[in-house]
Amino acid sequence: MKRVTKDKVMILTFDPDHLDDFWNAHYFPEVIEVEKARYPSIDRISNALGGKCTVIPIPIPIDYKDVFQEAFYSRPEAFLEKEIRQAQSAWDLFLKNSRLKW
């Protein structure tokens, strides 16, 4: 990114050290463990970008329409829908190492 950009870069990610703080960690901790292994630490991202980074937490609105896991805190019943789980790669990665099936 440093090679092709001339100004600031914004990266939207999750801090793997704080994934347990979200509501869904209580309901499906195994899936959260899969997610933790996938996200690089904030320090790793910062170091890769040259070390000068500002981290700004962004709250997830209750009516957010995206289908990432943490956005479903106001409608957790959505996880009963196979299509919702299939749209989130962490479920597939979790199921590959589990006896559970869709």
PDB file of C-alpha atoms in Angstrom:
ATOM      1  CA  MET A   1       0.000   0.000   0.000  1.00  0.00           C
ATOM      2  CA  LYS A   2       2.798   2.407   0.802  1.00  0.00           C
ATOM      3  CA  ARG A   3       4.134   1.970  -2.718  1.00  0.00           C
ATOM      4  CA  VAL A   4       0.899   2.907  -4.495  1.00  0.00           C
ATOM      5  CA  THR A   5      -0.641   5.490  -2.166  1.00  0.00           C
ATOM      6  CA  LYS A   6       0.507   9.024  -1.524  1.00  0.00           C
ATOM      7  CA  ASP A   7      -1.636   9.913   1.457  1.00  0.00           C
ATOM      8  CA  LYS A   8      -3.528   8.265   4.274  1.00  0.00           C
ATOM      9  CA  VAL A   9      -4.906   4.744   4.049  1.00  0.00           C
ATOM     10  CA  MET A  10      -7.929   3.477   5.944  1.00  0.00           C
ATOM     11  CA  ILE A  11      -8.138  -0.191   6.854  1.00  0.00           C
ATOM     12  CA  LEU A  12     -11.336  -1.547   8.321  1.00  0.00           C
ATOM     13  CA  THR A  13     -10.644  -4.695  10.318  1.00  0.00           C
ATOM     14  CA  PHE A  14     -11.334  -6.409  13.612  1.00  0.00           C
ATOM     15  CA  ASP A  15      -8.806  -6.569  16.414  1.00  0.00           C
ATOM     16  CA  PRO A  16      -8.408 -10.284  17.184  1.00  0.00           C
ATOM     17  CA  ASP A  17      -7.603  -9.397  20.810  1.00  0.00           C
ATOM     18  CA  HIS A  18     -11.115  -7.969  21.198  1.00  0.00           C
ATOM     19  CA  LEU A  19     -13.292 -10.471  19.336  1.00  0.00           C
ATOM     20  CA  ASP A  20     -14.324 -11.989  22.681  1.00  0.00           C
ATOM     21  CA  ASP A  21     -15.864  -8.630  23.581  1.00  0.00           C
ATOM     22  CA  PHE A  22     -18.618  -9.049  20.994  1.00  0.00           C
ATOM     23  CA  TRP A  23     -21.979 -10.607  21.791  1.00  0.00           C
ATOM     24  CA  ASN A  24     -21.484 -13.626  19.514  1.00  0.00           C
ATOM     25  CA  ALA A  25     -18.470 -14.968  21.448  1.00  0.00           C
ATOM     26  CA  HIS A  26     -20.899 -16.252  24.078  1.00  0.00           C
ATOM     27  CA  TYR A  27     -23.039 -18.135  21.542  1.00  0.00           C
ATOM     28  CA  PHE A  28     -20.463 -19.659  19.169  1.00  0.00           C
ATOM     29  CA  PRO A  29     -16.983 -19.365  20.678  1.00  0.00           C
ATOM     30  CA  GLU A  30     -15.540 -21.944  18.267  1.00  0.00           C
ATOM     31  CA  VAL A  31     -16.340 -19.719  15.303  1.00  0.00           C
ATOM     32  CA  ILE A  32     -14.763 -16.755  17.092  1.00  0.00           C
ATOM     33  CA  GLU A  33     -11.588 -18.804  17.575  1.00  0.00           C
ATOM     34  CA  VAL A  34     -11.497 -19.373  13.811  1.00  0.00           C
ATOM     35  CA  GLU A  35     -11.834 -15.628  13.294  1.00  0.00           C
ATOM     36  CA  LYS A  36      -9.067 -14.824  15.783  1.00  0.00           C
ATOM     37  CA  ALA A  37      -6.645 -16.961  13.797  1.00  0.00           C
ATOM     38  CA  ARG A  38      -7.516 -15.142  10.566  1.00  0.00           C
ATOM     39  CA  TYR A  39      -7.120 -11.503  11.593  1.00  0.00           C
ATOM     40  CA  PRO A  40      -3.621 -10.060  11.923  1.00  0.00           C
ATOM     41  CA  SER A  41      -2.960  -8.093  15.089  1.00  0.00           C
ATOM     42  CA  ILE A  42      -3.223  -4.318  15.008  1.00  0.00           C
ATOM     43  CA  ASP A  43       0.517  -4.132  15.754  1.00  0.00           C
ATOM     44  CA  ARG A  44       1.299  -6.350  12.781  1.00  0.00           C
ATOM     45  CA  ILE A  45      -0.774  -4.167  10.460  1.00  0.00           C
ATOM     46  CA  SER A  46       0.767  -1.003  11.898  1.00  0.00           C
ATOM     47  CA  ASN A  47       4.314  -2.319  11.528  1.00  0.00           C
ATOM     48  CA  ALA A  48       3.652  -3.427   7.955  1.00  0.00           C
ATOM     49  CA  LEU A  49       2.487   0.099   7.138  1.00  0.00           C
ATOM     50  CA  GLY A  50       5.482   1.786   8.705  1.00  0.00           C
ATOM     51  CA  GLY A  51       4.445   2.000  12.330  1.00  0.00           C
ATOM     52  CA  LYS A  52       2.500   5.264  12.307  1.00  0.00           C
ATOM     53  CA  CYS A  53      -1.152   4.325  12.682  1.00  0.00           C
ATOM     54  CA  THR A  54      -4.180   5.616  14.503  1.00  0.00           C
ATOM     55  CA  VAL A  55      -6.795   3.132  15.658  1.00  0.00           C
ATOM     56  CA  ILE A  56     -10.356   4.401  15.892  1.00  0.00           C
ATOM     57  CA  PRO A  57     -13.072   2.026  17.122  1.00  0.00           C
ATOM     58  CA  ILE A  58     -16.162   2.216  14.929  1.00  0.00           C
ATOM     59  CA  PRO A  59     -19.481   1.304  16.557  1.00  0.00           C
ATOM     60  CA  ILE A  60     -21.796  -1.009  14.648  1.00  0.00           C
ATOM     61  CA  PRO A  61     -25.268   0.556  14.314  1.00  0.00           C
ATOM     62  CA  ILE A  62     -28.157  -1.592  15.521  1.00  0.00           C
ATOM     63  CA  ASP A  63     -29.803  -1.447  12.085  1.00  0.00           C
ATOM     64  CA  TYR A  64     -26.635  -2.166  10.098  1.00  0.00           C
ATOM     65  CA  LYS A  65     -27.501  -4.139   6.964  1.00  0.00           C
ATOM     66  CA  ASP A  66     -24.194  -5.867   6.266  1.00  0.00           C
ATOM     67  CA  VAL A  67     -23.971  -9.589   7.002  1.00  0.00           C
ATOM     68  CA  PHE A  68     -20.772  -9.835   9.023  1.00  0.00           C
ATOM     69  CA  GLN A  69     -21.300 -11.707  12.288  1.00  0.00           C
ATOM     70  CA  GLU A  70     -21.017  -8.854  14.745  1.00  0.00           C
ATOM     71  CA  ALA A  71     -23.668  -6.827  12.904  1.00  0.00           C
ATOM     72  CA  PHE A  72     -26.389  -9.306  13.862  1.00  0.00           C
ATOM     73  CA  TYR A  73     -26.541  -8.401  17.554  1.00  0.00           C
ATOM     74  CA  SER A  74     -30.075  -7.047  17.161  1.00  0.00           C
ATOM     75  CA  ARG A  75     -31.230 -10.009  15.085  1.00  0.00           C
ATOM     76  CA  PRO A  76     -29.323 -13.155  16.163  1.00  0.00           C
ATOM     77  CA  GLU A  77     -32.089 -15.370  14.799  1.00  0.00           C
ATOM     78  CA  ALA A  78     -30.627 -14.667  11.360  1.00  0.00           C
ATOM     79  CA  PHE A  79     -27.976 -17.305  12.101  1.00  0.00           C
ATOM     80  CA  LEU A  80     -30.701 -19.936  11.835  1.00  0.00           C
ATOM     81  CA  GLU A  81     -30.745 -19.206   8.110  1.00  0.00           C
ATOM     82  CA  LYS A  82     -28.328 -21.349   6.157  1.00  0.00           C
ATOM     83  CA  GLU A  83     -27.801 -18.580   3.597  1.00  0.00           C
ATOM     84  CA  ILE A  84     -26.550 -16.200   6.284  1.00  0.00           C
ATOM     85  CA  ARG A  85     -24.026 -18.720   7.605  1.00  0.00           C
ATOM     86  CA  GLN A  86     -22.912 -19.569   4.069  1.00  0.00           C
ATOM     87  CA  ALA A  87     -22.192 -15.884   3.421  1.00  0.00           C
ATOM     88  CA  GLN A  88     -19.659 -15.897   6.277  1.00  0.00           C
ATOM     89  CA  SER A  89     -16.491 -17.859   5.592  1.00  0.00           C
ATOM     90  CA  ALA A  90     -15.708 -18.466   9.279  1.00  0.00           C
ATOM     91  CA  TRP A  91     -18.614 -20.905   9.518  1.00  0.00           C
ATOM     92  CA  ASP A  92     -17.284 -22.976   6.644  1.00  0.00           C
ATOM     93  CA  LEU A  93     -13.783 -23.023   8.123  1.00  0.00           C
ATOM     94  CA  PHE A  94     -15.204 -24.047  11.500  1.00  0.00           C
ATOM     95  CA  LEU A  95     -17.321 -26.815   9.979  1.00  0.00           C
ATOM     96  CA  LYS A  96     -14.347 -28.300   8.119  1.00  0.00           C
ATOM     97  CA  ASN A  97     -12.874 -29.209  11.528  1.00  0.00           C
ATOM     98  CA  SER A  98     -16.146 -30.229  13.148  1.00  0.00           C
ATOM     99  CA  ARG A  99     -18.584 -33.101  13.011  1.00  0.00           C
ATOM    100  CA  LEU A 100     -21.412 -30.613  12.668  1.00  0.00           C
ATOM    101  CA  LYS A 101     -22.989 -30.128   9.252  1.00  0.00           C
ATOM    102  CA  TRP A 102     -25.074 -27.415   7.665  1.00  0.00           C
TER     103      TRP A 102
END
